[in-house]
CSV table of C-alpha atoms and ligand atoms in Angstrom, one decimal:
chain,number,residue,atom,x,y,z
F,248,UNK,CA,-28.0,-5.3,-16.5
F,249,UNK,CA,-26.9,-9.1,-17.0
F,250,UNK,CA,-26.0,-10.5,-13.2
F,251,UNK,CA,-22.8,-12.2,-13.6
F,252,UNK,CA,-20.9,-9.9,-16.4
F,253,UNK,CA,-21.8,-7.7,-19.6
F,254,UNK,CA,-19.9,-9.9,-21.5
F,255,UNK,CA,-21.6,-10.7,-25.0
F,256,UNK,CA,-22.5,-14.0,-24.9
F,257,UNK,CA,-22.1,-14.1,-28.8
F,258,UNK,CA,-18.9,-14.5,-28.8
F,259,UNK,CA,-19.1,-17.1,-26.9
F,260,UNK,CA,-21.3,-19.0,-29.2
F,261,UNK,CA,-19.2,-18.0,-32.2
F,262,UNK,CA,-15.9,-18.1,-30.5
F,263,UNK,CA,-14.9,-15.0,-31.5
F,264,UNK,CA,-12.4,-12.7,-29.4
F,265,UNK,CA,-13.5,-10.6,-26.8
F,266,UNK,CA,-11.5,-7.8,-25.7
F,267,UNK,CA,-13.2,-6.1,-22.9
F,268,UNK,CA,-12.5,-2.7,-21.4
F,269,UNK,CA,-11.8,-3.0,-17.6
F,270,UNK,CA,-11.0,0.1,-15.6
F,271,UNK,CA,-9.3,0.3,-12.5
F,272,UNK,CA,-9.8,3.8,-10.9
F,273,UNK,CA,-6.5,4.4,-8.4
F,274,UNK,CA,-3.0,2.9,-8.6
F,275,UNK,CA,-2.1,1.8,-4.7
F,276,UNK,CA,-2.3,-1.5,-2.8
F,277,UNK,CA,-6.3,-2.4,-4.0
F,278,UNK,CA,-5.9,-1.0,-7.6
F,279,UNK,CA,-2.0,-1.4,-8.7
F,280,UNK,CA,-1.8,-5.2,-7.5
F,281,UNK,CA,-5.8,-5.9,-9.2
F,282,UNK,CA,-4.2,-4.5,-12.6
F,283,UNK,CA,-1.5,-6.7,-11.8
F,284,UNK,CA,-3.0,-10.3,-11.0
F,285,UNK,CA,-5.3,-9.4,-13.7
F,286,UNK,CA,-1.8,-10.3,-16.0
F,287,UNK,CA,-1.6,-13.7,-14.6
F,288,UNK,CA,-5.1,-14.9,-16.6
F,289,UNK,CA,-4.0,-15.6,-20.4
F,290,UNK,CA,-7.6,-15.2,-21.4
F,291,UNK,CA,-7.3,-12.1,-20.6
F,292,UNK,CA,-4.0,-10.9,-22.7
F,293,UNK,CA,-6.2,-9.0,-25.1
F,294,UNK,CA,-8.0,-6.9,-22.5
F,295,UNK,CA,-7.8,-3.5,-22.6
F,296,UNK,CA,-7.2,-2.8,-19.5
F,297,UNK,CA,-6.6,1.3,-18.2
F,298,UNK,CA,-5.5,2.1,-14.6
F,299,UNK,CA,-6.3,5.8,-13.8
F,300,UNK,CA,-3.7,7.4,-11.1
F,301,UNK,CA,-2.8,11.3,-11.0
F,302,UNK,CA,0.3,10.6,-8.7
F,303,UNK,CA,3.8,9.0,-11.3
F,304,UNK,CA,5.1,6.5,-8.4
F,305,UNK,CA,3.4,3.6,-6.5
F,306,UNK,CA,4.1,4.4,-2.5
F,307,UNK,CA,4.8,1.3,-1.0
F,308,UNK,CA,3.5,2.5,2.6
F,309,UNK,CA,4.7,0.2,5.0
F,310,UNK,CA,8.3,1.1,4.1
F,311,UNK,CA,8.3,4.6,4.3
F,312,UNK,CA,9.7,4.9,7.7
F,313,UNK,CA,12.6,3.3,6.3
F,314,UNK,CA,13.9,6.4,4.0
F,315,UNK,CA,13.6,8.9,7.3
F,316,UNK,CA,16.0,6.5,8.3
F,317,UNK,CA,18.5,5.6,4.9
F,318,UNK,CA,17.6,2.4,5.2
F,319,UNK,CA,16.0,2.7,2.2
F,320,UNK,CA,16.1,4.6,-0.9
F,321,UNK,CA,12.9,6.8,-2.2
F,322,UNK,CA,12.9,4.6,-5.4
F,323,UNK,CA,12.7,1.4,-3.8
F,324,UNK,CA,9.6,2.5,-1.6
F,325,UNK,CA,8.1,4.8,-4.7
F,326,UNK,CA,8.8,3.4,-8.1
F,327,UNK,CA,7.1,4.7,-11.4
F,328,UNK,CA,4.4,3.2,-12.7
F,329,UNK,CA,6.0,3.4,-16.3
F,330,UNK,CA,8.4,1.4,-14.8
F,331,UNK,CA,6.2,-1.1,-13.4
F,332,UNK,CA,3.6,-1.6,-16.2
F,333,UNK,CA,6.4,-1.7,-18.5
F,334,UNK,CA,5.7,-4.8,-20.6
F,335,UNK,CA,2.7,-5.1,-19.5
F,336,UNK,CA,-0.8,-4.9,-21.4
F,337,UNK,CA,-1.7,-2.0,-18.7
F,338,UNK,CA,-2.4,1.6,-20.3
F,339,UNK,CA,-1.7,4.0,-17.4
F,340,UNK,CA,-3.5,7.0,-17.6
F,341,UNK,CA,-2.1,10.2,-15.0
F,342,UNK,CA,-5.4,12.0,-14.4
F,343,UNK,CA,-8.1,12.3,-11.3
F,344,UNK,CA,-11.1,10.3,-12.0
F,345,UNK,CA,-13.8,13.1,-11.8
F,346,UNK,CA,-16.9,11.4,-11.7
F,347,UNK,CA,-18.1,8.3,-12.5
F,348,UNK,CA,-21.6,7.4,-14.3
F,349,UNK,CA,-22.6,4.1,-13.7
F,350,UNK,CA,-25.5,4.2,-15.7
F,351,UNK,CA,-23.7,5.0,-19.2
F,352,UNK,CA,-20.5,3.2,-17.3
F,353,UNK,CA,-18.2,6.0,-18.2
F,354,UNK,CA,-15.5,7.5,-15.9
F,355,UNK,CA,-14.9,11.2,-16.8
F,356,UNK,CA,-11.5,12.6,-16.1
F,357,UNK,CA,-10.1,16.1,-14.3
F,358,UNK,CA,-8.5,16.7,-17.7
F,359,UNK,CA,-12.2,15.9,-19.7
F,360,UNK,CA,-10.7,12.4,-21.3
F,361,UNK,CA,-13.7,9.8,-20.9
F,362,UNK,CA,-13.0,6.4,-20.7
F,363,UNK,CA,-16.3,3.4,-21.1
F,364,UNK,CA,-15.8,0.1,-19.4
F,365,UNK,CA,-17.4,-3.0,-19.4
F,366,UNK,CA,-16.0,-3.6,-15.6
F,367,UNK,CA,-15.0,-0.9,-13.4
F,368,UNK,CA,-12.4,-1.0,-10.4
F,369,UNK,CA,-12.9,1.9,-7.7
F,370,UNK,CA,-9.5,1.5,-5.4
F,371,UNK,CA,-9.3,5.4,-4.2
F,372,UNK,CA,-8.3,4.9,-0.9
F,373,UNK,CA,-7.9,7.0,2.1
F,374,UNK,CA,-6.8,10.6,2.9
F,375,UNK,CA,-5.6,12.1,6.2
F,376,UNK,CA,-8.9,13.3,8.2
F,377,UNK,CA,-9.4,16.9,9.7
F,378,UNK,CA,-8.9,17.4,13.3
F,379,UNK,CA,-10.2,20.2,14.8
F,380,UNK,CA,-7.4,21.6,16.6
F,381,UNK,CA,-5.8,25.2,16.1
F,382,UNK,CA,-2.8,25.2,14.4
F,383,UNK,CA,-2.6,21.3,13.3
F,384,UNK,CA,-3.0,22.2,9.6
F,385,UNK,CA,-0.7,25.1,9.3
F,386,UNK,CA,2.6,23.1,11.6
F,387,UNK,CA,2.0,20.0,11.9
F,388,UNK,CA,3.2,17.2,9.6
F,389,UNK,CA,1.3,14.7,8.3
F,390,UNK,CA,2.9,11.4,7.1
F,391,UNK,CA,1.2,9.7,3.8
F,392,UNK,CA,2.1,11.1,0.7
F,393,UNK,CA,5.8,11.3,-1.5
F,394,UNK,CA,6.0,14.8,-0.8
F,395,UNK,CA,5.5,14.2,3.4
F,396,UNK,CA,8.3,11.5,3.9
F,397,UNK,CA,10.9,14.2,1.7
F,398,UNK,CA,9.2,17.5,3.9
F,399,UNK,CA,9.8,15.3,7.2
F,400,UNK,CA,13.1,13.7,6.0
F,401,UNK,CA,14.4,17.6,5.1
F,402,UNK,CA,13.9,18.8,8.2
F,403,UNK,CA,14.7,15.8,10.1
F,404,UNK,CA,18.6,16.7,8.9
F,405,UNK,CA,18.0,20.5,9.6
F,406,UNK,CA,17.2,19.3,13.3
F,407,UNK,CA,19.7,16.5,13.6
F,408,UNK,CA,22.2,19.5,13.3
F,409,UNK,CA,20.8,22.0,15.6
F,410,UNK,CA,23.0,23.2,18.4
F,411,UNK,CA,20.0,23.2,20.9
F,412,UNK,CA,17.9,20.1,22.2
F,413,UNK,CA,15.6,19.3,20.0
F,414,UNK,CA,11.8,18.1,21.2
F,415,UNK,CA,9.4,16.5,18.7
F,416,UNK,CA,6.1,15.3,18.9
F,417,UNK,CA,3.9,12.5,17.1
F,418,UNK,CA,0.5,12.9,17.4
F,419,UNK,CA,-1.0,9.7,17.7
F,420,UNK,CA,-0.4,6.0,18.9
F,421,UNK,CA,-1.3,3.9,16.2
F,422,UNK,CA,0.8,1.9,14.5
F,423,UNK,CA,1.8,4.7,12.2
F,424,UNK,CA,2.8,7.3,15.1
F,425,UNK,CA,4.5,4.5,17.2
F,426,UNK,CA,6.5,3.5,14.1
F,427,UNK,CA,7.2,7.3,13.6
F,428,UNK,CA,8.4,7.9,17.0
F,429,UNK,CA,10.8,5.1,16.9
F,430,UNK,CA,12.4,6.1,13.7
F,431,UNK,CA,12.7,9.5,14.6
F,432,UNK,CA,14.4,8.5,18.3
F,433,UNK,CA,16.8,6.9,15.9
F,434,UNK,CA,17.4,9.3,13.2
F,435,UNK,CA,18.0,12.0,16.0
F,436,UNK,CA,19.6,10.4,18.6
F,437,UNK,CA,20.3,11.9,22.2
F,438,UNK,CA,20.0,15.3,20.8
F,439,UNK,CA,16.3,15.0,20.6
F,440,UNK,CA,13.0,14.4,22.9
F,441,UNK,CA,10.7,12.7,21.3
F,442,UNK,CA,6.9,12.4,22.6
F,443,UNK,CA,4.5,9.8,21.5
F,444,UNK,CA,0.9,11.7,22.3
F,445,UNK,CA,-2.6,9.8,22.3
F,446,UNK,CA,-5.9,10.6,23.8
F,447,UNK,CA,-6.1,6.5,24.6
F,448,UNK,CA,-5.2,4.8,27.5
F,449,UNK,CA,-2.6,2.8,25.7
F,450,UNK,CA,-0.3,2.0,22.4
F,451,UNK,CA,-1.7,0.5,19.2
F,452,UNK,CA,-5.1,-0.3,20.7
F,453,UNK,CA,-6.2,-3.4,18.2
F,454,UNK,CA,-2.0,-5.0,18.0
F,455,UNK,CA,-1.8,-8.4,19.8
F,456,UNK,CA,-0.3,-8.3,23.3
F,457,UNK,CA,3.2,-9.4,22.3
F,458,UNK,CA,3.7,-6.7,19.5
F,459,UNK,CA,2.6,-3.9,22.4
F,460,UNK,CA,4.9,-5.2,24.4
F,461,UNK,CA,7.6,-5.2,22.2
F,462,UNK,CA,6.8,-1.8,20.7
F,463,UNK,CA,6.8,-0.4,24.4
F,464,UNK,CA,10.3,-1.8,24.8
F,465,UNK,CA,11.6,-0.2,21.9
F,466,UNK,CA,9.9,3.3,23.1
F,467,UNK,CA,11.5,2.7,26.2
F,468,UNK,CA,15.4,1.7,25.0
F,469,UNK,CA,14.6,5.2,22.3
F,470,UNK,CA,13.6,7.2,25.9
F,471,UNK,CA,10.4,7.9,24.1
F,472,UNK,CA,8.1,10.0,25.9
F,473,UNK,CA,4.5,8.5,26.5
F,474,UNK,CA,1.8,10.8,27.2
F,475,UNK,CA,-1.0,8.8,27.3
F,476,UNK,CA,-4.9,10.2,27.9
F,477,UNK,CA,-3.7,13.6,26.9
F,478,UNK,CA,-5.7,16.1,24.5
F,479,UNK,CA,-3.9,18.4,22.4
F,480,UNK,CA,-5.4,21.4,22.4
F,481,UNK,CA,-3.0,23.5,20.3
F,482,UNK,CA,-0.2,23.3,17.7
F,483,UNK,CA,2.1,26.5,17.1
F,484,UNK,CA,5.3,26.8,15.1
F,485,UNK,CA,7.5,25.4,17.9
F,486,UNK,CA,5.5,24.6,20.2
F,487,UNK,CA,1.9,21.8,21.3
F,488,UNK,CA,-0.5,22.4,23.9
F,489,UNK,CA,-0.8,19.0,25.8
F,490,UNK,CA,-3.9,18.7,28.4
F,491,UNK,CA,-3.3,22.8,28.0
F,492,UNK,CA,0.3,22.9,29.3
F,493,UNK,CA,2.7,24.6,26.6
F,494,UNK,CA,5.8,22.8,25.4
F,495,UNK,CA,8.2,22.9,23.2
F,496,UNK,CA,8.0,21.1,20.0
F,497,UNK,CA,10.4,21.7,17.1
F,498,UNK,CA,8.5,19.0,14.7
F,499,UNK,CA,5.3,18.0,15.4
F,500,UNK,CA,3.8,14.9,13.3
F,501,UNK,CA,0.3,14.0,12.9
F,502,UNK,CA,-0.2,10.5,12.3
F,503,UNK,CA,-3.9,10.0,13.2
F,504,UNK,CA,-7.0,9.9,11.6
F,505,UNK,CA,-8.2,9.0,8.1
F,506,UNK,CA,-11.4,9.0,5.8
F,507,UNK,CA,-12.5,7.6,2.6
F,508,UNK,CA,-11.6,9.5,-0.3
F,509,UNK,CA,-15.1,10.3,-1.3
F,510,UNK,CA,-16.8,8.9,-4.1
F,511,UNK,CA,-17.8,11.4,-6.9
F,512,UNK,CA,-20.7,10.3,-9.5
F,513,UNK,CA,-23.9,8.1,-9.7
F,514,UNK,CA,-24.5,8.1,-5.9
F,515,UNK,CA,-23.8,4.8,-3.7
F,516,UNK,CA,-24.9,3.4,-0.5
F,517,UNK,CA,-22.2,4.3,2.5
F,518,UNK,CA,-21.9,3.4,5.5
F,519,UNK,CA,-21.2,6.0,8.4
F,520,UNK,CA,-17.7,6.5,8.0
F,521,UNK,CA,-18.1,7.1,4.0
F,522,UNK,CA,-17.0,3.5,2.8
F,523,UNK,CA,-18.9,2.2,-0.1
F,524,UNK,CA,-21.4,-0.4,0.7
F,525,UNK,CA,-20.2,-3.8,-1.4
F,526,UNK,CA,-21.2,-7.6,-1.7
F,527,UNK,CA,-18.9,-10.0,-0.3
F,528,UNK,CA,-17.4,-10.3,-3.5
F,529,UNK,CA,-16.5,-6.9,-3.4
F,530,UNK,CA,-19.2,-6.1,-6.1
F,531,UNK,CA,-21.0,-2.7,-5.9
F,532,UNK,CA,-24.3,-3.6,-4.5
F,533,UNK,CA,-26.7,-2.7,-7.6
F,534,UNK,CA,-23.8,-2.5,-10.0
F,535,UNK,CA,-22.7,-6.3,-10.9
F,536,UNK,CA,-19.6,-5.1,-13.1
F,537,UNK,CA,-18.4,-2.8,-10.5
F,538,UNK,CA,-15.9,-3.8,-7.8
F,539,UNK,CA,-14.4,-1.5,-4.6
F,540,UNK,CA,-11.7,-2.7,-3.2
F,541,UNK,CA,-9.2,-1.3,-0.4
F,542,UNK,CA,-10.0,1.6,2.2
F,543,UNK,CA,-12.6,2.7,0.3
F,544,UNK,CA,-14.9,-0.4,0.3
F,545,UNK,CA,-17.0,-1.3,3.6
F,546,UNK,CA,-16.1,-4.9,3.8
F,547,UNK,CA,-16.6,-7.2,6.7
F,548,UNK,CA,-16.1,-6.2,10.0
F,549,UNK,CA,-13.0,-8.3,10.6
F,550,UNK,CA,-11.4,-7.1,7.5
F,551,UNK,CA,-9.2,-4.1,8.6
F,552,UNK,CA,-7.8,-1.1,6.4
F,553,UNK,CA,-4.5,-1.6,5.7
F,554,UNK,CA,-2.1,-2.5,2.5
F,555,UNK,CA,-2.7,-6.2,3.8
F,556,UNK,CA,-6.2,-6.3,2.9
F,557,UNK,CA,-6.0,-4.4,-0.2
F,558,UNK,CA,-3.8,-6.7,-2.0
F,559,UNK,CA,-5.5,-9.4,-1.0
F,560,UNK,CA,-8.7,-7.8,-1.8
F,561,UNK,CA,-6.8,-7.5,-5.3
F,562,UNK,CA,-6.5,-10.8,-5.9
F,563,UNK,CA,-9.8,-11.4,-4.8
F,564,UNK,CA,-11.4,-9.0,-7.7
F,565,UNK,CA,-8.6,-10.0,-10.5
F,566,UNK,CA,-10.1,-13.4,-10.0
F,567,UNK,CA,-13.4,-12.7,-10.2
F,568,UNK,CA,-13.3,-10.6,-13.5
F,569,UNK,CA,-11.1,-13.4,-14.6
F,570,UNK,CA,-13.9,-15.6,-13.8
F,571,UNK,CA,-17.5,-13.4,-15.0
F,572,UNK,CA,-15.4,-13.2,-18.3
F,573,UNK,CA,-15.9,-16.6,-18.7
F,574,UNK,CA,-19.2,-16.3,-17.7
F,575,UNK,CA,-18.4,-17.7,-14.5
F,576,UNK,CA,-19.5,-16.6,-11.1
F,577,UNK,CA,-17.4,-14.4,-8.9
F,578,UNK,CA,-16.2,-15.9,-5.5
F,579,UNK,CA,-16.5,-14.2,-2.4
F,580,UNK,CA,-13.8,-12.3,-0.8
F,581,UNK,CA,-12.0,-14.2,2.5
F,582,UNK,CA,-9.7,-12.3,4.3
F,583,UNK,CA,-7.1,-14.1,5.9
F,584,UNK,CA,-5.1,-12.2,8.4
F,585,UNK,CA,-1.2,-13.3,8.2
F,586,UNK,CA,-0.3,-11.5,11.4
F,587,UNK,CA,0.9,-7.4,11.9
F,588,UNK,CA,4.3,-6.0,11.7
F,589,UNK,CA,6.1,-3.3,12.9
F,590,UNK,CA,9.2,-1.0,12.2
F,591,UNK,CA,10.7,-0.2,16.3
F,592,UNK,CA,13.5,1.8,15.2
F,593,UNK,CA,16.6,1.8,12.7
F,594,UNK,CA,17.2,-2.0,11.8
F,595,UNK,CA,14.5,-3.4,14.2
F,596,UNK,CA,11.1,-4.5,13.9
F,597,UNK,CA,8.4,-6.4,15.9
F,598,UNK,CA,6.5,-9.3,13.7
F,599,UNK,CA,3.6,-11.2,15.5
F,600,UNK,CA,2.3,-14.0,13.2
F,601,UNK,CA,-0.3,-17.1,14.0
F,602,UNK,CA,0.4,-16.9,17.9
F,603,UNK,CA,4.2,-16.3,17.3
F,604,UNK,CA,5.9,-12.9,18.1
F,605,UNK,CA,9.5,-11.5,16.8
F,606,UNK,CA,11.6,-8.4,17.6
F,607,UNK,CA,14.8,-6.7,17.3
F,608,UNK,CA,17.3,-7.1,14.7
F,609,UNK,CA,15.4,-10.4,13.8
F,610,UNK,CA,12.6,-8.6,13.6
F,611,UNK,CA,13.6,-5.9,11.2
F,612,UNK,CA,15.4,-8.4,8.9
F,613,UNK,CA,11.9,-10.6,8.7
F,614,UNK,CA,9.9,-7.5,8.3
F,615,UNK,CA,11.9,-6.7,5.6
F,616,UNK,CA,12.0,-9.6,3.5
F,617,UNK,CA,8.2,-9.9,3.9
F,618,UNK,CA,7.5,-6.6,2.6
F,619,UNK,CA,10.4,-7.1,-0.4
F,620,UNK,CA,8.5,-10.1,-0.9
F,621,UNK,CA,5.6,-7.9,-1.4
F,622,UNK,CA,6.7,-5.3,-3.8
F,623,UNK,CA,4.9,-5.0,-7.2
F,624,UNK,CA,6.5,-6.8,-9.5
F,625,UNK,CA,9.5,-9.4,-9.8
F,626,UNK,CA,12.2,-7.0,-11.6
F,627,UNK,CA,11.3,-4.3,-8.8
F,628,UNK,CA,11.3,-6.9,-5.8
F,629,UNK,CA,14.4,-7.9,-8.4
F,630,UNK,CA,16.4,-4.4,-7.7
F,631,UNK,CA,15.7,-4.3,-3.8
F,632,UNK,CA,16.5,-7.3,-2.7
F,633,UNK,CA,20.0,-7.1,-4.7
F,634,UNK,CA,20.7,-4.3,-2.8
F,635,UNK,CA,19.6,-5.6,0.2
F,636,UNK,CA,21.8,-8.2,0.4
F,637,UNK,CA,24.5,-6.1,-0.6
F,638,UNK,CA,24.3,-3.9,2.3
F,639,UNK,CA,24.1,-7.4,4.6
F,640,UNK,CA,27.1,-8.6,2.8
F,641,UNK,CA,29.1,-5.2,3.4
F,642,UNK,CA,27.7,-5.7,6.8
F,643,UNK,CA,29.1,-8.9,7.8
F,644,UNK,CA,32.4,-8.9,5.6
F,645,UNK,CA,35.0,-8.5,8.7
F,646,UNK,CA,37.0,-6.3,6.8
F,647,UNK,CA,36.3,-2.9,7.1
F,648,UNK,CA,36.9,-0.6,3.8
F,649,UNK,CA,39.9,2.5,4.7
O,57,FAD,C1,2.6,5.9,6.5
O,57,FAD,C2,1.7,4.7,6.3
O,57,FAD,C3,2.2,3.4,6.7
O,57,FAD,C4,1.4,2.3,6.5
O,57,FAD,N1,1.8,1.1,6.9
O,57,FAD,C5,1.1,0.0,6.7
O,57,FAD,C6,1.6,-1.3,7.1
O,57,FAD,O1,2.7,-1.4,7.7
O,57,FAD,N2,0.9,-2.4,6.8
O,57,FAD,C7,-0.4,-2.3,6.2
O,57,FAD,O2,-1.0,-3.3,5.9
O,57,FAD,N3,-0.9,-1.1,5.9
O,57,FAD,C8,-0.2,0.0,6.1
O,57,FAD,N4,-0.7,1.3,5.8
O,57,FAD,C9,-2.1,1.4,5.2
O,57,FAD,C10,-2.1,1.1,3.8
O,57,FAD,O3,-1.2,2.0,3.1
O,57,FAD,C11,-3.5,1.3,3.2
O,57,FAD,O4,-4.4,0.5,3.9
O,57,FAD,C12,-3.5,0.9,1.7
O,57,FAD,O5,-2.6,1.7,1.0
O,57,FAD,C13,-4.9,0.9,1.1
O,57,FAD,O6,-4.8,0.6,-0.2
O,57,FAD,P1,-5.8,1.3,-1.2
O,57,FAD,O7,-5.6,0.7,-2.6
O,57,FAD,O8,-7.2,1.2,-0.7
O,57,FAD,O9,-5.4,2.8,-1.2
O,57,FAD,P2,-4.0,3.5,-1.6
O,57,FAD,O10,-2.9,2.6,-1.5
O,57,FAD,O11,-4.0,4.7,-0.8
O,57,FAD,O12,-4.3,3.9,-3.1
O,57,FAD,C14,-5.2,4.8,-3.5
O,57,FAD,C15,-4.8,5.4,-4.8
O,57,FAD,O13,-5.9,6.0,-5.4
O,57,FAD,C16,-5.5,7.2,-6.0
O,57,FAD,N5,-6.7,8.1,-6.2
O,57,FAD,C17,-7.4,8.7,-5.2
O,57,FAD,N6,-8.4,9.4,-5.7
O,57,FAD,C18,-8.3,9.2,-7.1
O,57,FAD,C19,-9.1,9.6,-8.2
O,57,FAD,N7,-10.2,10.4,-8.0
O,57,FAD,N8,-8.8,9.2,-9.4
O,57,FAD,C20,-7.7,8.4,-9.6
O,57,FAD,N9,-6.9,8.0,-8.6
O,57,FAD,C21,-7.2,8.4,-7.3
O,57,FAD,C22,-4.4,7.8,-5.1
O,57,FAD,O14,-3.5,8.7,-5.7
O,57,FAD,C23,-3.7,6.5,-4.6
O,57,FAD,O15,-2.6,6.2,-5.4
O,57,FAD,C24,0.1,2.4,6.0
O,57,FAD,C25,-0.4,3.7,5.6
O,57,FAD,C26,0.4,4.8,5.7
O,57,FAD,C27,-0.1,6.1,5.3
């Protein structure tokens, strides 16, 4: 196996065009935005470049909270990816990657289809870990996918019209679970309890001092419930055992605990939490054509799992293939962290950022221009922002419509 890239170096010599195959194997913050930047390199025009996905819409994570809520709309959070590759020299192909053969470099497909590359993109992500407590799986909620946010929005307006007062529980106080609990004080109002549950001894464990603080202000104004160094024992249909004490729980959400979606074909080096060993350049350690980016890859210990990191990590591999397909070396991978935001409630956010912390309504209106800033695609990012300012506009015009 060359070291830098299996490009022919013929063509080089003669100058001829050299189309290679590059497959990117998941379509979510590390494989959508590689397939993307990989647009911005004109060299590279008359790739063939195939980006494998079984789900139709790109989840835009950090917004999700926002639709429980009607601040925004499921398309603006989850748009199709024949929308977004539209115009685009990106073939998307809806299947599971089944296995992958490094050897032959060949990615087999759920449906049989078999695809060979010349440079190979594993961005597979994370999925929601197994806890082992009775009665999780069967009523509790979990909160990741398209199909979670619409199960949790449906019933959060069955509850938000129940004559009785209503308790709910989130599992978990990472930023996910103190983000949940916040929305869903909102959503519900005074009608509900809501209970923010974590076996720690406090809120969002690795967030800078001034985001916990602002978070546990915004628990506080929402009459959150903390219940801090407390084991779950139990989940029943309306009910959670906390530190074995029965209580009521008309929703309970699990937001904790994740694990690498596991890697299926030539076997790789792991480390103990089932991330795939790379290179600091991201490359697969015996596999020079082979790049993981996101959840999936083992990276530095400083570089964390979140949507931040995988898009950076994006442009990070989009460079180098740019690069070893010039028969150039690839760069190493430096993770700059911009800072960590929050959604505290409907409207309000906490942003911390190079020392500097933010919240309420400023907040939220910072958090959410960041993150619209960060949408794949200009005509996308296009869409929401128009509506956006729309709603500011109706919101500041003193004239209320009859
Ligand atoms: C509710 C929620 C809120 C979050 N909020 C934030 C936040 O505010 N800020 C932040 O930085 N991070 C946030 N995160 C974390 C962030 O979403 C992840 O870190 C990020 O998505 C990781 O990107 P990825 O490309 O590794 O994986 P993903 O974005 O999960 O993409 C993986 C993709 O691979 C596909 N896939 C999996 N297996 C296969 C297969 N065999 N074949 C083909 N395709 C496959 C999946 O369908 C998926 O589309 C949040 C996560 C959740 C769940």
């Amino acid at each position: 196996m060359a070291l830098l890239s299996p490009a022919p170096t013929s063509h080089l010599a003669q100058k001829t065009a050299y189309h290679p195959r590059i497959v990117i194997v998941g379509g979510g913050f590390g494989g959508l935005y590689t397939a993307l930047y990989l647009q911005k390199y004109r060299h590279l025009k008359g790739a063939s470049i195939t980006l494998i996905e079984p789900r139709e819409r790109f989840l835009f994570t950090p917004l999700l909270y926002e639709v429980l809520t009607e601040e925004l709309l499921l398309w603006e959070v989850a748009p199709a990816y024949h929308s977004l590759l539209a115009g685009t020299n990106i073939k998307w192909q809806q299947d599971w990657a089944e296995h992958i053969d490094l050897e032959r470099q060949r990615i087999t497909l759920r449906q049989g289809d078999r695809f060979n590359y010349d440079y190979l993109v594993v961005a597979t992500g994370a999925k929601t870990r197994q806890l082992p407590i009775p009665g999780i799986n069967k009523h509790a909620l979990t909160f990741r996918s398209l199909d979670d946010v619409v199960t949790v929005k449906a019933r959060l307006d069955q509850l938000s019209q129940a004559s009785y007062p209503v308790a709910v529980t989130v599992i978990g106080a990472g930023a996910s679970g103190v983000e949940l609990a916040a929305k869903v004080a909102d959503r519900l109002g005074r009608n509900a309890q809501v209970r923010l549950v974590d076996r720690g001894a406090q809120i969002l464990s690795p967030f800078p001092q001034g985001l916990r603080h602002q978070a546990m202000t915004a628990l506080r104004q929402r009459n959150v419930e903390l219940h801090l160094q407390t084991h779950i024992n139990q989940v029943g249909p309306d009910t959670v055992h906390l530190n074995n004490v029965e209580l009521p729980s008309h929703l309970t959400l699990w937001a904790t605990g994740t694990e690498p979606v596991p890697w299926s074909g030539t076997p790789v080096n792991t480390n103990d939490y089932g991330q795939v060993l790379v290179r600091p350049t991201l490359q697969l350690e015996d596999y020079f054509n082979v790049f993981v980016v996101g959840d999936v890859a083992a990276q530095q210990k400083t570089v964390p799992n979140t949507a931040q990191a995988a898009y950076q990590g994006a442009a990070a591999v989009a460079s180098s293939l740019a690069k070893m397909t010039r028969q150039k070396q690839p760069k190493r991978f430096s993770y700059l962290h911009l800072g960590d935001m929050l959604a505290l409630g409907k409207g309000t956010g906490g942003v911390w950022s190079f020392g500097i912390s933010l919240g309420g309504k400023l907040g939220g209106i910072i958090r959410r221009a960041v993150y619209i800033h960060r949408l794949p695609t200009n005509h996308h990012r296009f869409k929401v922002a128009r509506r956006a300012l729309g709603q500011i506009g109706r919101a500041l015009w003193p004239f209320k419509q009859q």
